[in-house]
XYZ file of C-alpha atoms in Angstrom:
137
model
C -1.997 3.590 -27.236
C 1.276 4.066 -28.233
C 0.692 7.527 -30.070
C -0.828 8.664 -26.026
C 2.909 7.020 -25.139
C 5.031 9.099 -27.308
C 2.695 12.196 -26.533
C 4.054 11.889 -23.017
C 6.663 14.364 -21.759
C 9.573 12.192 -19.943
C 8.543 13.140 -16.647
C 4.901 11.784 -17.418
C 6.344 8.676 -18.847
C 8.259 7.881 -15.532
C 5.413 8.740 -13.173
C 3.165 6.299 -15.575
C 5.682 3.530 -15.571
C 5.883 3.808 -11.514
C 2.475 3.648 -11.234
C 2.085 0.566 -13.458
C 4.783 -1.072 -11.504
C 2.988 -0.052 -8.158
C -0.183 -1.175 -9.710
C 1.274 -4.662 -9.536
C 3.458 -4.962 -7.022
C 1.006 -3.523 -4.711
C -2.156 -5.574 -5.802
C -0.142 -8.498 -5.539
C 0.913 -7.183 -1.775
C -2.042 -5.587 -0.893
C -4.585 -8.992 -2.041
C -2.231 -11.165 -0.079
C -2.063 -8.978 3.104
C -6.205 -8.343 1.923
C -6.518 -12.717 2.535
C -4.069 -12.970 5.634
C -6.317 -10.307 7.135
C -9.609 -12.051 6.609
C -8.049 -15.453 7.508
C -6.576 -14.714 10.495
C -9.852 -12.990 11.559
C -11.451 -15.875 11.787
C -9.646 -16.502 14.920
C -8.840 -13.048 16.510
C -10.616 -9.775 16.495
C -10.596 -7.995 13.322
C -9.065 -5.525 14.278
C -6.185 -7.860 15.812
C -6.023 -9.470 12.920
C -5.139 -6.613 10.649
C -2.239 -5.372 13.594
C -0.318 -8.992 12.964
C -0.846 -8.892 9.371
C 0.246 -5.094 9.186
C 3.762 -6.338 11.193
C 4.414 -8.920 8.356
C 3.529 -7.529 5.317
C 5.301 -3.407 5.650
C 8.245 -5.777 5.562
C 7.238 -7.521 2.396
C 6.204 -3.985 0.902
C 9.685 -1.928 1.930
C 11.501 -4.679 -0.014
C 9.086 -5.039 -3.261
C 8.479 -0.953 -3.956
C 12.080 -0.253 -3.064
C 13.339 -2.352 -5.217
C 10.757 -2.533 -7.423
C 7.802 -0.409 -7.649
C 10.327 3.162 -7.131
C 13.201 1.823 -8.619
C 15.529 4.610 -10.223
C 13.431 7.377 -8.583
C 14.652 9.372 -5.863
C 17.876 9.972 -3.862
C 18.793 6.784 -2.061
C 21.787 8.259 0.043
C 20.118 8.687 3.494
C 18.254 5.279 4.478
C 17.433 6.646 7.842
C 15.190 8.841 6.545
C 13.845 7.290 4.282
C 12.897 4.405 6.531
C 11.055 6.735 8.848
C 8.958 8.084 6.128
C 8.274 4.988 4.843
C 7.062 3.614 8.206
C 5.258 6.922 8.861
C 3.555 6.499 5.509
C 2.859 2.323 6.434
C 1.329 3.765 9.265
C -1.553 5.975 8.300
C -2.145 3.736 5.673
C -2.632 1.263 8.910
C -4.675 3.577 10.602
C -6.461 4.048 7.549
C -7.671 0.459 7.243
C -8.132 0.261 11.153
C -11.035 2.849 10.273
C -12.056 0.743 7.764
C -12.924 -2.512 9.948
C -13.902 -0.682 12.647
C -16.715 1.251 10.335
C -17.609 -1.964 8.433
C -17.291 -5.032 10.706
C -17.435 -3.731 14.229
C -20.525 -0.034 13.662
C -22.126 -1.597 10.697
C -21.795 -5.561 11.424
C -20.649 -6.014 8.272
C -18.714 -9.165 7.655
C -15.016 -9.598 7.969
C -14.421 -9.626 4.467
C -15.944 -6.092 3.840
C -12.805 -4.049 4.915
C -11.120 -5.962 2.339
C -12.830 -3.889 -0.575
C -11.121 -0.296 0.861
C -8.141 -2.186 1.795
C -7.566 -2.820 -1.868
C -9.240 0.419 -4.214
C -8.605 3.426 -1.540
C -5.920 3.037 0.653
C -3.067 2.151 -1.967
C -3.787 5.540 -3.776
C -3.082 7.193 -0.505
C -0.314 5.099 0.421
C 0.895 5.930 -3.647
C 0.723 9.294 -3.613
C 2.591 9.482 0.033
C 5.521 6.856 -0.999
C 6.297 8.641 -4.083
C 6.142 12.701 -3.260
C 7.368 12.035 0.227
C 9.175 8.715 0.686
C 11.242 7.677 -2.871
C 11.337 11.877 -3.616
């Protein structure tokens, strides 16, 4: 492992370590919003449920990968911006787990906790790949 390490070209070794760090900062984020989703659900419509939780938690993520998960990376000198992109981002990754509840729970009749799966192993690649070309750049 640590012969792959060294074999790493600095820019490799940075995009490795942010990924790692987004890895867990954003399963820790993502199983927590993942819960509060499927709780809440069993009280609201699903796809209620995942709008409140979605208001609560792109707070709790702006704080965690900006200080955390992205830290060092990127020009920080125009928050404006880069508070836009990082709601624009937020938001299709929103949209893209709307998608999911609607296909699982409300066309297939799956159970609540289905959406959960996607909400953890697809959309945070998407939501990775946006944050760090676009977002932290």
């Amino acid at each position: 492992m640590r012969k792959t390490w060294e074999a790493l070209e600095p820019g490799q070794r940075e995009v490795a370590v942010q990924v790692l760090r987004y890895a867990v900062a954003g399963f820790g984020i993502t199983a927590a919003f993942s819960l509060a989703y499927w709780i809440v659900a069993h009280w609201v419509d699903p796809n209620v449920s995942l709008a409140i939780v979605f208001i609560v938690f792109n707070f709790v993520s702006y704080l965690i990968h900006g200080r955390f998960s992205f830290r060092g990376h990127g020009a920080r000198d125009n928050p404006g911006k880069r508070n836009a992109r990082f709601l624009t981002v937020n938001l299709a990754g929103f949209a893209l787990n709307q998608f999911w509840v609607w296909l699982l729970v409300k066309e297939l009749g799956g159970e609540t906790w289905w959406p959960t799966i996607p909400f953890l192993f697809v959309t945070p690649w998407l939501t990775f790949a946006l944050h760090r070309k676009w977002v932290y750049a």
